[in-house]
Tab-separated table of C-alpha atoms in Angstrom:
chain	number	residue	atom	x	y	z
A	200	MET	CA	152.927	93.314	31.865
A	201	VAL	CA	154.417	95.569	33.777
A	202	ALA	CA	158.242	96.287	34.489
A	203	GLY	CA	159.193	95.444	38.008
A	204	LEU	CA	155.465	93.545	38.768
A	205	LYS	CA	155.812	89.659	39.138
A	206	SER	CA	154.131	87.852	36.150
A	207	LYS	CA	151.276	85.532	36.181
A	208	PHE	CA	151.244	83.368	39.207
A	209	ASP	CA	153.269	84.969	41.497
A	210	THR	CA	152.531	88.722	40.205
A	211	ILE	CA	150.221	91.193	40.682
A	212	SER	CA	148.472	92.518	36.590
A	213	ILE	CA	147.515	96.519	36.410
A	214	ALA	CA	144.286	95.852	36.760
A	215	GLN	CA	144.795	94.530	40.774
A	216	GLN	CA	147.890	97.844	40.832
A	217	PHE	CA	145.116	99.714	39.993
A	218	ALA	CA	142.735	98.394	42.910
A	219	LEU	CA	145.136	98.216	45.378
A	220	THR	CA	146.040	102.538	44.923
A	221	ALA	CA	142.217	103.661	44.481
A	222	GLN	CA	141.571	101.641	47.451
A	223	ALA	CA	144.438	103.236	49.838
A	224	SER	CA	143.442	106.375	48.036
A	225	GLN	CA	140.378	106.481	50.028
A	226	ARG	CA	141.054	106.834	53.843
A	227	PRO	CA	142.852	110.332	52.737
A	228	ALA	CA	140.018	110.981	50.104
A	229	PHE	CA	137.508	110.567	53.347
A	230	GLU	CA	139.572	112.301	56.033
A	231	LEU	CA	139.148	115.968	53.680
A	232	ALA	CA	135.836	115.222	52.725
A	233	PHE	CA	135.170	114.406	56.371
A	234	PHE	CA	136.375	117.440	57.871
A	235	ARG	CA	134.332	119.472	55.481
A	236	THR	CA	130.941	117.073	56.508
A	237	GLN	CA	132.201	118.079	60.218
A	238	ASN	CA	132.709	121.994	59.472
A	239	ALA	CA	129.177	121.839	58.524
A	240	VAL	CA	127.950	120.026	60.810
A	241	LEU	CA	129.588	122.178	63.184
A	242	ASP	CA	129.032	125.475	61.632
A	243	ARG	CA	125.025	124.183	61.405
A	244	MET	CA	124.861	123.041	65.415
A	245	ASP	CA	126.594	126.785	65.994
A	246	LYS	CA	123.440	128.072	64.114
A	247	GLU	CA	120.859	125.800	65.753
A	248	ILE	CA	122.007	126.281	69.079
A	249	ALA	CA	122.669	130.092	68.802
A	250	ALA	CA	118.722	130.161	67.604
A	251	LEU	CA	117.888	128.091	70.655
A	252	GLN	CA	119.973	130.579	73.014
A	253	GLU	CA	117.510	133.609	70.981
A	254	GLN	CA	113.875	131.209	71.618
A	255	GLN	CA	114.378	132.017	75.819
A	256	SER	CA	112.149	134.530	77.125
A	257	THR	CA	110.557	134.562	80.244
A	258	THR	CA	108.983	137.774	79.238
A	259	GLY	CA	105.818	136.943	79.593
A	260	ALA	CA	105.913	134.443	82.528
A	261	THR	CA	107.799	136.742	84.201
A	262	ALA	CA	106.365	140.980	83.541
A	263	LEU	CA	103.711	140.698	86.239
A	264	LEU	CA	106.485	139.997	89.154
A	265	GLU	CA	108.916	142.035	87.888
A	266	THR	CA	106.106	144.840	87.443
A	267	GLN	CA	104.850	144.115	91.307
A	268	VAL	CA	108.039	144.426	92.405
A	269	THR	CA	109.247	147.848	90.663
A	270	ARG	CA	105.789	149.199	92.649
A	271	LEU	CA	106.875	147.498	95.754
A	272	GLU	CA	110.428	149.054	95.767
A	273	ARG	CA	109.044	152.103	95.141
A	274	GLU	CA	106.929	151.852	98.108
A	275	LEU	CA	109.475	149.972	99.996
A	276	ALA	CA	111.294	153.046	99.342
A	277	ASP	CA	109.031	155.515	100.648
A	278	LEU	CA	108.292	153.088	103.714
A	279	LYS	CA	112.030	153.446	104.797
A	280	ASP	CA	112.115	157.218	104.991
A	281	TYR	CA	108.675	156.853	106.788
A	282	GLU	CA	110.313	154.770	109.499
A	283	ALA	CA	113.450	157.070	109.683
A	284	ARG	CA	110.993	160.376	110.165
A	285	THR	CA	108.600	158.758	112.058
A	286	LYS	CA	111.489	156.805	114.322
A	287	THR	CA	113.048	160.648	114.537
A	288	ASN	CA	110.136	162.017	115.427
A	289	ASP	CA	109.425	160.062	118.470
A	290	ILE	CA	112.425	160.455	119.370
A	291	ASN	CA	112.634	164.785	119.258
A	292	ALA	CA	108.840	165.018	120.748
A	293	GLN	CA	110.106	163.175	124.478
A	294	THR	CA	112.837	165.698	123.634
A	295	VAL	CA	110.501	168.104	123.535
A	296	LEU	CA	108.471	166.816	127.077
A	297	ASP	CA	111.119	166.387	128.341
A	298	GLN	CA	112.990	169.850	127.817
A	299	ILE	CA	109.541	171.044	128.627
A	300	THR	CA	110.239	169.506	132.279
A	301	ASP	CA	113.328	170.931	133.002
A	302	LEU	CA	112.207	174.539	132.133
A	303	LYS	CA	109.208	174.400	134.758
A	304	ALA	CA	111.599	173.489	136.582
A	305	ILE	CA	113.807	176.492	136.217
A	306	ALA	CA	111.654	179.043	135.858
A	307	SER	CA	112.254	181.632	138.217
A	308	ALA	CA	113.808	184.792	138.981
A	309	ALA	CA	117.039	183.189	140.122
A	310	THR	CA	117.798	181.544	137.182
A	311	VAL	CA	116.499	183.633	133.578
A	312	THR	CA	119.454	182.972	131.983
A	313	GLU	CA	119.142	179.808	132.100
A	314	PHE	CA	115.678	179.403	131.402
A	315	ASP	CA	116.528	181.530	128.205
A	316	ALA	CA	119.403	178.942	126.910
A	317	LEU	CA	117.211	176.252	127.587
A	318	LYS	CA	113.863	177.999	126.030
A	319	ALA	CA	116.314	177.842	122.637
A	320	GLU	CA	116.738	174.346	122.570
A	321	LEU	CA	113.262	174.109	122.924
A	322	VAL	CA	112.919	175.732	119.842
A	323	ASN	CA	115.834	174.574	118.287
A	324	THR	CA	114.486	170.509	119.281
A	325	LEU	CA	110.692	171.896	117.731
A	326	ASN	CA	112.555	172.603	114.530
A	327	LYS	CA	113.390	169.541	114.329
A	328	ILE	CA	110.612	167.685	114.068
A	329	GLU	CA	109.694	166.538	110.023
A	330	THR	CA	106.071	167.466	109.415
A	331	PRO	CA	105.291	167.234	105.649
A	332	PHE	CA	102.344	168.411	103.850
A	333	PHE	CA	100.743	165.152	103.534
A	334	GLU	CA	101.299	161.461	105.070
A	335	ARG	CA	101.253	158.666	103.419
A	336	PHE	CA	101.554	156.218	105.976
A	337	GLY	CA	99.488	155.635	109.198
A	338	ALA	CA	97.675	157.319	111.474
A	339	PRO	CA	97.607	161.266	111.498
A	340	ASP	CA	100.381	162.371	114.404
A	341	GLY	CA	99.065	165.778	114.662
A	342	LEU	CA	102.913	167.366	114.867
A	343	ARG	CA	101.767	169.585	112.134
A	344	LYS	CA	99.749	171.593	113.793
A	345	ARG	CA	101.042	171.653	117.135
A	346	LYS	CA	104.696	172.124	116.413
A	347	ALA	CA	103.269	175.058	114.415
A	348	ASP	CA	101.323	176.178	117.914
A	349	ALA	CA	104.067	175.646	119.933
A	350	LEU	CA	106.446	177.904	118.352
A	351	THR	CA	104.084	180.770	118.018
A	352	ALA	CA	103.348	180.271	122.141
A	353	LEU	CA	107.254	180.292	122.739
A	354	GLU	CA	107.636	183.381	120.758
A	355	GLY	CA	104.764	185.200	122.377
A	356	MET	CA	106.135	183.988	125.729
A	357	THR	CA	106.791	186.912	128.286
A	358	HIS	CA	108.328	185.873	131.650
A	359	ASN	CA	108.873	189.515	133.051
A	360	ASN	CA	112.356	187.264	134.585
A	361	PHE	CA	109.617	186.149	136.882
A	362	ALA	CA	109.407	189.350	139.103
A	363	THR	CA	105.606	188.264	140.103
A	364	GLN	CA	104.539	184.654	140.747
A	365	GLY	CA	101.644	185.212	138.037
A	366	ASP	CA	104.288	185.170	135.858
A	367	ILE	CA	105.555	182.112	136.848
A	368	ASP	CA	102.033	180.242	136.393
A	369	ALA	CA	101.235	181.682	133.107
A	370	VAL	CA	104.933	180.440	131.416
A	371	ASN	CA	104.058	177.277	133.287
A	372	ALA	CA	100.623	177.070	131.947
A	373	THR	CA	101.950	177.942	128.781
A	374	LEU	CA	104.154	174.981	128.842
A	375	ASP	CA	102.221	173.006	130.245
A	376	GLY	CA	99.641	173.455	127.307
A	377	ILE	CA	102.313	172.371	125.022
A	378	SER	CA	103.347	169.856	126.888
A	379	LEU	CA	100.332	167.903	126.889
A	380	ASP	CA	99.957	168.028	122.755
A	381	PHE	CA	102.995	166.454	122.553
A	382	ILE	CA	101.832	163.704	125.105
A	383	ASN	CA	99.312	163.117	122.740
A	384	SER	CA	101.077	163.377	119.426
A	385	LYS	CA	103.738	161.297	120.708
A	386	ALA	CA	101.310	158.468	121.517
A	387	VAL	CA	100.321	158.191	117.766
A	388	THR	CA	104.360	158.916	117.014
A	389	ALA	CA	105.328	155.475	118.474
A	390	ILE	CA	102.738	153.397	117.438
A	391	ASN	CA	103.107	155.140	113.791
A	392	ARG	CA	107.065	153.979	114.597
A	393	ASP	CA	106.412	150.566	115.039
A	394	ALA	CA	103.436	150.072	112.536
A	395	SER	CA	106.157	151.275	109.880
A	396	PHE	CA	109.198	148.733	110.887
A	397	ASP	CA	106.681	145.890	110.346
A	398	LEU	CA	104.819	147.273	107.219
A	399	SER	CA	108.443	148.108	106.129
A	400	ASN	CA	110.040	144.649	106.954
A	401	SER	CA	106.689	142.840	105.170
A	402	THR	CA	107.170	144.419	102.192
A	403	GLU	CA	110.582	143.898	102.101
A	404	GLU	CA	109.811	140.564	102.359
A	405	ARG	CA	107.650	140.631	99.632
A	406	VAL	CA	110.179	142.135	97.742
A	407	ASN	CA	112.229	139.279	97.856
A	408	ASP	CA	109.598	136.561	97.216
A	409	LEU	CA	108.620	137.908	94.266
A	410	LYS	CA	112.536	138.509	93.698
A	411	ALA	CA	113.034	134.330	93.869
A	412	GLN	CA	110.120	133.476	91.580
A	413	ILE	CA	111.368	135.321	88.646
A	414	THR	CA	114.914	133.700	89.889
A	415	ALA	CA	113.048	130.392	89.647
A	416	ILE	CA	111.348	131.107	86.324
A	417	LYS	CA	114.323	131.944	84.826
A	418	LEU	CA	116.973	129.080	86.080
A	419	GLU	CA	113.978	126.566	85.276
A	420	ALA	CA	113.395	128.171	81.513
A	421	GLN	CA	117.726	127.924	81.644
A	422	ALA	CA	117.329	124.547	82.371
A	423	GLU	CA	115.174	123.630	79.665
A	424	GLN	CA	117.697	125.849	77.238
A	425	THR	CA	120.372	123.587	78.532
A	426	GLU	CA	118.698	120.873	77.630
A	427	LYS	CA	118.132	121.466	74.435
A	428	ILE	CA	121.417	122.537	73.569
A	429	GLU	CA	122.909	119.685	74.638
A	430	ALA	CA	120.236	117.526	72.766
A	431	GLU	CA	120.819	119.089	69.622
A	432	ARG	CA	125.067	118.625	70.516
A	433	GLU	CA	124.334	114.910	71.415
A	434	ARG	CA	122.366	114.712	67.722
A	435	PHE	CA	124.861	116.316	65.770
A	436	SER	CA	127.006	114.335	67.001
A	437	SER	CA	125.336	111.143	66.167
A	438	ILE	CA	125.621	111.720	62.540
A	439	LEU	CA	129.632	112.487	62.648
A	440	THR	CA	129.740	109.388	64.599
A	441	ALA	CA	127.097	107.444	62.284
A	442	VAL	CA	129.171	108.923	58.547
A	443	SER	CA	132.258	108.013	60.395
A	444	LEU	CA	131.264	104.448	61.337
A	445	ALA	CA	129.503	104.503	56.935
A	446	PHE	CA	132.930	104.836	55.976
A	447	GLU	CA	134.891	101.862	58.231
A	448	ALA	CA	132.409	99.818	57.334
A	449	SER	CA	132.458	100.075	54.438
A	450	GLN	CA	136.526	100.249	54.000
A	451	ASN	CA	135.783	96.866	55.687
A	452	VAL	CA	133.611	95.195	53.073
A	453	THR	CA	135.953	97.237	50.379
A	454	ASN	CA	139.534	95.634	51.847
A	455	PHE	CA	136.904	92.228	52.128
A	456	VAL	CA	136.599	92.241	48.749
A	457	THR	CA	140.345	92.978	47.130
A	458	GLN	CA	141.966	91.333	49.464
A	459	ASN	CA	139.718	87.629	48.943
A	460	THR	CA	139.071	89.013	44.520
A	461	LEU	CA	140.811	91.181	42.934
A	462	VAL	CA	144.522	90.114	44.670
A	463	ALA	CA	145.798	86.133	43.777
A	464	GLN	CA	145.902	85.026	47.563
A	465	LYS	CA	148.396	81.857	47.964
A	466	PRO	CA	146.751	79.251	49.152
A	467	ALA	CA	148.576	77.498	52.021
A	468	PRO	CA	150.569	74.827	52.011
A	469	GLY	CA	148.051	71.551	52.192
A	470	SER	CA	145.555	73.525	51.001
A	471	VAL	CA	142.905	71.486	48.579
A	472	LEU	CA	143.239	74.888	47.061
A	473	ASN	CA	146.601	74.176	46.145
A	474	LEU	CA	144.449	71.368	43.731
A	475	PHE	CA	143.970	73.861	41.706
A	476	SER	CA	146.632	76.299	41.599
């Protein structure tokens, strides 16, 4: 017997004390082991989730769509420029026609100064018309040639201060020729202006539609990835829960065995077991 411990019927033997001490030390040991296991499991989970995140790739599914978007966005930029150009040219062509009408109204000896000033304004308006050498969109409006012809005609036009009716008639004939050319060009320019607006809008809608498809594909892939990640988290959580429950079950069994076999239990008064005590 150990000093201080009870003897035979109401004492605890060295073996019993050792069993109780070992049992008491199990939980701290388990908690340390569980802490280490938990860290290892969480590290593994982090790595597997990181691997899942790296696996997400929608390049194959969106490559063609993104190529189409890039091409259409370049075309849309050109269309916007063309739309702005045709709109400006349509306005300037109308201004040319209006100025020619005003010039014809003041083609007289009494208004030579006003005529020359307005003629200078007409030349300035003509120079504002944009006429690229090559136009990708729309029907040919002929403005490049008609602008050049008009400037040449105006530069060579001599009114002689409208000294005679012949001078007035010659100037009016030149202005009528320019006006007729610009009436024809403006009709085409107006059509191109409206068509470019419609084409620009439809192209922009197509770009937005393709971008929406790309976004939908990426969101779907992200949702699938999120589900996989959540499944991984649940799997690792189940592992830790199983480890914890296994310990608790083992601990309960150990407690039962210890309390009912190693440690002497005093039967309750009147119990049948008292007959054997």
